[in-house]
PDB file of C-alpha atoms in Angstrom:
ATOM      1  CA  MET A   1     263.715  28.103 -99.154  1.00 46.00           C
ATOM      2  CA  ARG A   2     262.611  24.753-100.547  1.00 49.00           C
ATOM      3  CA  GLU A   3     264.279  21.607 -99.191  1.00 45.00           C
ATOM      4  CA  GLU A   4     266.043  20.818-102.488  1.00 47.00           C
ATOM      5  CA  GLU A   5     267.590  24.315-102.408  1.00 48.00           C
ATOM      6  CA  ASN A   6     269.230  23.557 -99.075  1.00 58.00           C
ATOM      7  CA  ASP A   7     271.783  21.052-100.378  1.00 62.00           C
ATOM      8  CA  GLY A   8     274.516  23.328-101.740  1.00 66.00           C
ATOM      9  CA  GLY A   9     273.070  23.032-105.246  1.00 76.00           C
ATOM     10  CA  PRO A  10     272.311  25.736-107.803  1.00 81.00           C
ATOM     11  CA  GLY A  11     269.188  27.000-106.002  1.00 85.00           C
ATOM     12  CA  GLU A  12     271.036  27.482-102.737  1.00 89.00           C
ATOM     13  CA  THR A  13     273.947  29.093-104.554  1.00 87.00           C
ATOM     14  CA  ARG A  14     271.623  31.566-106.295  1.00 90.00           C
ATOM     15  CA  HIS A  15     269.928  32.374-102.994  1.00 90.00           C
ATOM     16  CA  ALA A  16     273.262  32.939-101.211  1.00 86.00           C
ATOM     17  CA  ALA A  17     274.709  35.023-104.067  1.00 88.00           C
ATOM     18  CA  LEU A  18     271.622  37.231-104.265  1.00 91.00           C
ATOM     19  CA  SER A  19     271.542  37.695-100.487  1.00 89.00           C
ATOM     20  CA  LEU A  20     275.233  38.654-100.428  1.00 86.00           C
ATOM     21  CA  GLU A  21     274.703  41.068-103.318  1.00 89.00           C
ATOM     22  CA  ARG A  22     271.815  42.746-101.487  1.00 91.00           C
ATOM     23  CA  LEU A  23     273.874  42.913 -98.294  1.00 88.00           C
ATOM     24  CA  ALA A  24     276.809  44.503-100.123  1.00 84.00           C
ATOM     25  CA  VAL A  25     274.559  47.131-101.716  1.00 87.00           C
ATOM     26  CA  GLN A  26     272.909  47.956 -98.383  1.00 86.00           C
ATOM     27  CA  LEU A  27     276.264  48.226 -96.612  1.00 83.00           C
ATOM     28  CA  LEU A  28     277.645  50.496 -99.325  1.00 78.00           C
ATOM     29  CA  GLN A  29     274.568  52.712 -99.039  1.00 80.00           C
ATOM     30  CA  TYR A  30     274.983  53.065 -95.281  1.00 83.00           C
ATOM     31  CA  ARG A  31     276.420  56.476 -94.492  1.00 86.00           C
ATOM     32  CA  PRO A  32     277.061  57.183 -90.825  1.00 90.00           C
ATOM     33  CA  ARG A  33     275.874  60.446 -89.294  1.00 91.00           C
ATOM     34  CA  GLU A  34     279.462  61.755 -89.029  1.00 90.00           C
ATOM     35  CA  ALA A  35     280.013  61.067 -92.738  1.00 91.00           C
ATOM     36  CA  ARG A  36     276.912  63.040 -93.661  1.00 92.00           C
ATOM     37  CA  THR A  37     277.681  65.860 -91.228  1.00 94.00           C
ATOM     38  CA  ASN A  38     281.278  66.204 -92.432  1.00 94.00           C
ATOM     39  CA  ASP A  39     280.511  65.576 -96.125  1.00 95.00           C
ATOM     40  CA  LEU A  40     282.642  62.426 -96.246  1.00 95.00           C
ATOM     41  CA  SER A  41     282.218  59.608 -98.736  1.00 92.00           C
ATOM     42  CA  THR A  42     281.993  55.969 -97.731  1.00 90.00           C
ATOM     43  CA  GLN A  43     285.455  55.505 -99.262  1.00 92.00           C
ATOM     44  CA  GLN A  44     286.871  58.263 -97.078  1.00 96.00           C
ATOM     45  CA  ILE A  45     285.375  56.692 -93.945  1.00 95.00           C
ATOM     46  CA  ILE A  46     286.861  53.311 -94.916  1.00 94.00           C
ATOM     47  CA  ILE A  47     290.264  54.912 -95.501  1.00 96.00           C
ATOM     48  CA  MET A  48     290.108  56.750 -92.176  1.00 97.00           C
ATOM     49  CA  ALA A  49     289.180  53.523 -90.386  1.00 96.00           C
ATOM     50  CA  ALA A  50     292.110  51.749 -92.044  1.00 97.00           C
ATOM     51  CA  ILE A  51     294.490  54.516 -90.940  1.00 98.00           C
ATOM     52  CA  ALA A  52     293.049  54.330 -87.411  1.00 98.00           C
ATOM     53  CA  ASP A  53     293.792  50.592 -87.390  1.00 97.00           C
ATOM     54  CA  ARG A  54     297.314  51.033 -88.789  1.00 96.00           C
ATOM     55  CA  PRO A  55     298.654  54.478 -87.873  1.00 97.00           C
ATOM     56  CA  GLY A  56     301.687  55.377 -89.936  1.00 95.00           C
ATOM     57  CA  CYS A  57     300.692  53.277 -92.940  1.00 95.00           C
ATOM     58  CA  GLY A  58     301.187  54.451 -96.492  1.00 94.00           C
ATOM     59  CA  VAL A  59     299.054  54.408 -99.620  1.00 94.00           C
ATOM     60  CA  ASN A  60     300.312  50.950-100.664  1.00 93.00           C
ATOM     61  CA  ALA A  61     299.293  49.471 -97.310  1.00 94.00           C
ATOM     62  CA  LEU A  62     295.906  51.208 -97.522  1.00 95.00           C
ATOM     63  CA  SER A  63     295.367  49.769-100.972  1.00 94.00           C
ATOM     64  CA  ALA A  64     296.170  46.255 -99.743  1.00 92.00           C
ATOM     65  CA  GLN A  65     294.004  46.657 -96.645  1.00 92.00           C
ATOM     66  CA  THR A  66     290.940  48.192 -98.333  1.00 92.00           C
ATOM     67  CA  GLY A  67     291.121  46.666-101.814  1.00 89.00           C
ATOM     68  CA  MET A  68     290.865  50.155-103.333  1.00 93.00           C
ATOM     69  CA  PHE A  69     293.065  51.319-106.189  1.00 94.00           C
ATOM     70  CA  GLN A  70     295.912  53.620-105.179  1.00 93.00           C
ATOM     71  CA  SER A  71     294.519  56.364-107.417  1.00 94.00           C
ATOM     72  CA  THR A  72     291.166  56.171-105.579  1.00 94.00           C
ATOM     73  CA  ILE A  73     292.939  56.369-102.238  1.00 95.00           C
ATOM     74  CA  SER A  74     295.044  59.316-103.366  1.00 94.00           C
ATOM     75  CA  ARG A  75     291.954  61.274-104.485  1.00 95.00           C
ATOM     76  CA  SER A  76     290.135  60.498-101.243  1.00 96.00           C
ATOM     77  CA  LEU A  77     293.191  61.386 -99.165  1.00 96.00           C
ATOM     78  CA  SER A  78     293.414  64.746-100.881  1.00 96.00           C
ATOM     79  CA  GLY A  79     289.994  65.708 -99.484  1.00 96.00           C
ATOM     80  CA  LEU A  80     290.802  64.282 -96.047  1.00 98.00           C
ATOM     81  CA  LEU A  81     294.044  66.265 -95.909  1.00 97.00           C
ATOM     82  CA  LYS A  82     292.249  69.490 -96.925  1.00 97.00           C
ATOM     83  CA  LYS A  83     289.659  68.932 -94.186  1.00 97.00           C
ATOM     84  CA  GLY A  84     292.440  68.358 -91.650  1.00 97.00           C
ATOM     85  CA  LEU A  85     291.236  64.866 -90.801  1.00 98.00           C
ATOM     86  CA  VAL A  86     294.429  63.119 -91.905  1.00 98.00           C
ATOM     87  CA  ARG A  87     298.006  64.305 -91.714  1.00 97.00           C
ATOM     88  CA  ARG A  88     301.134  63.190 -93.584  1.00 95.00           C
ATOM     89  CA  GLU A  89     304.511  62.808 -91.970  1.00 94.00           C
ATOM     90  CA  LYS A  90     307.857  61.877 -93.488  1.00 92.00           C
ATOM     91  CA  SER A  91     308.864  58.394 -92.475  1.00 85.00           C
ATOM     92  CA  PRO A  92     311.800  58.361 -90.071  1.00 88.00           C
ATOM     93  CA  LYS A  93     312.844  55.030 -91.642  1.00 84.00           C
ATOM     94  CA  ASP A  94     312.690  56.108 -95.293  1.00 83.00           C
ATOM     95  CA  THR A  95     312.829  59.781 -96.233  1.00 82.00           C
ATOM     96  CA  ARG A  96     311.096  59.027 -99.562  1.00 85.00           C
ATOM     97  CA  ALA A  97     308.083  57.485 -97.801  1.00 86.00           C
ATOM     98  CA  VAL A  98     305.124  59.246 -96.218  1.00 91.00           C
ATOM     99  CA  GLU A  99     303.203  57.950 -93.211  1.00 95.00           C
ATOM    100  CA  LEU A 100     299.530  58.715 -92.641  1.00 97.00           C
ATOM    101  CA  PHE A 101     297.857  59.491 -89.331  1.00 98.00           C
ATOM    102  CA  LEU A 102     294.438  60.675 -88.269  1.00 98.00           C
ATOM    103  CA  SER A 103     294.205  64.108 -86.700  1.00 98.00           C
ATOM    104  CA  ASP A 104     292.402  64.399 -83.373  1.00 98.00           C
ATOM    105  CA  GLU A 105     289.236  65.362 -85.269  1.00 98.00           C
ATOM    106  CA  GLY A 106     289.674  62.429 -87.657  1.00 98.00           C
ATOM    107  CA  GLN A 107     290.050  60.079 -84.707  1.00 98.00           C
ATOM    108  CA  ARG A 108     286.932  61.542 -83.095  1.00 97.00           C
ATOM    109  CA  ILE A 109     284.934  61.001 -86.295  1.00 97.00           C
ATOM    110  CA  ILE A 110     286.057  57.370 -86.638  1.00 97.00           C
ATOM    111  CA  SER A 111     285.362  56.657 -82.968  1.00 97.00           C
ATOM    112  CA  SER A 112     281.892  58.162 -83.302  1.00 96.00           C
ATOM    113  CA  THR A 113     281.239  56.297 -86.570  1.00 96.00           C
ATOM    114  CA  ARG A 114     282.266  52.973 -85.050  1.00 95.00           C
ATOM    115  CA  GLN A 115     280.086  53.589 -81.999  1.00 96.00           C
ATOM    116  CA  GLU A 116     277.112  54.414 -84.220  1.00 94.00           C
ATOM    117  CA  TRP A 117     277.696  51.169 -86.142  1.00 93.00           C
ATOM    118  CA  ARG A 118     277.926  49.129 -82.901  1.00 94.00           C
ATOM    119  CA  ASP A 119     274.714  50.745 -81.631  1.00 94.00           C
ATOM    120  CA  ARG A 120     272.873  49.887 -84.864  1.00 91.00           C
ATOM    121  CA  VAL A 121     274.154  46.303 -84.827  1.00 92.00           C
ATOM    122  CA  SER A 122     273.224  45.986 -81.154  1.00 95.00           C
ATOM    123  CA  ALA A 123     269.676  47.146 -81.893  1.00 94.00           C
ATOM    124  CA  MET A 124     269.407  44.672 -84.777  1.00 92.00           C
ATOM    125  CA  LEU A 125     270.683  41.795 -82.618  1.00 94.00           C
ATOM    126  CA  ALA A 126     268.319  42.728 -79.789  1.00 96.00           C
ATOM    127  CA  GLU A 127     265.368  42.082 -82.116  1.00 96.00           C
ATOM    128  CA  MET A 128     266.479  38.484 -82.722  1.00 95.00           C
ATOM    129  CA  VAL A 129     265.829  35.438 -80.602  1.00 97.00           C
ATOM    130  CA  PRO A 130     269.002  33.997 -79.015  1.00 95.00           C
ATOM    131  CA  SER A 131     269.189  30.991 -81.355  1.00 96.00           C
ATOM    132  CA  ASP A 132     268.985  33.250 -84.433  1.00 96.00           C
ATOM    133  CA  ARG A 133     271.667  35.546 -82.978  1.00 95.00           C
ATOM    134  CA  ALA A 134     273.945  32.553 -82.401  1.00 95.00           C
ATOM    135  CA  SER A 135     273.322  31.287 -85.954  1.00 95.00           C
ATOM    136  CA  LEU A 136     274.010  34.721 -87.409  1.00 94.00           C
ATOM    137  CA  LEU A 137     277.278  35.118 -85.513  1.00 94.00           C
ATOM    138  CA  THR A 138     278.434  31.649 -86.541  1.00 94.00           C
ATOM    139  CA  GLY A 139     277.488  32.377 -90.148  1.00 92.00           C
ATOM    140  CA  LEU A 140     279.304  35.722 -90.092  1.00 91.00           C
ATOM    141  CA  ASP A 141     282.470  34.063 -88.775  1.00 93.00           C
ATOM    142  CA  LEU A 142     282.285  31.465 -91.560  1.00 91.00           C
ATOM    143  CA  LEU A 143     281.665  34.178 -94.148  1.00 88.00           C
ATOM    144  CA  VAL A 144     284.588  36.313 -92.970  1.00 88.00           C
ATOM    145  CA  ARG A 145     286.897  33.301 -93.306  1.00 90.00           C
ATOM    146  CA  ALA A 146     285.505  32.425 -96.762  1.00 86.00           C
ATOM    147  CA  ILE A 147     285.490  35.913 -98.314  1.00 81.00           C
ATOM    148  CA  PRO A 148     289.250  36.003 -99.134  1.00 79.00           C
ATOM    149  CA  ARG A 149     288.715  33.006-101.432  1.00 77.00           C
ATOM    150  CA  LEU A 150     286.423  35.143-103.630  1.00 74.00           C
ATOM    151  CA  SER A 151     289.452  36.969-105.025  1.00 71.00           C
ATOM    152  CA  ASP A 152     291.440  33.792-105.758  1.00 64.00           C
TER     153      ASP A 152
END
């Protein structure tokens, strides 16, 4: 990057936007081994991970957590329910509401998927010099805090 592009100006903005776009595309193309083996879409893996993080949540909570439309979640859930990876239970608090939980197999798949992701990230980090690793981690923390402002 040229020096004048490193001042927060249009050149730096273009560079950052293009890099983030490429990163998003690459992350969306990543399909863990368990997803391929079990014929699961990236959306289904994301939904399963969200349920693993918030057992007993409903479709509205999944939509808020993942940013997916409720109709998309409902379609994806249909396949997950048929495969026995997610189960529905009536809410003890509200008989009209349904709570979602991973089955034992669903939990195994998410655990395996997360371990595969950690292993891949670990291998990537191992190839970097310590100062680059530190810069990356700092940058990722800043990015995670800034991302919610994109939807403002």
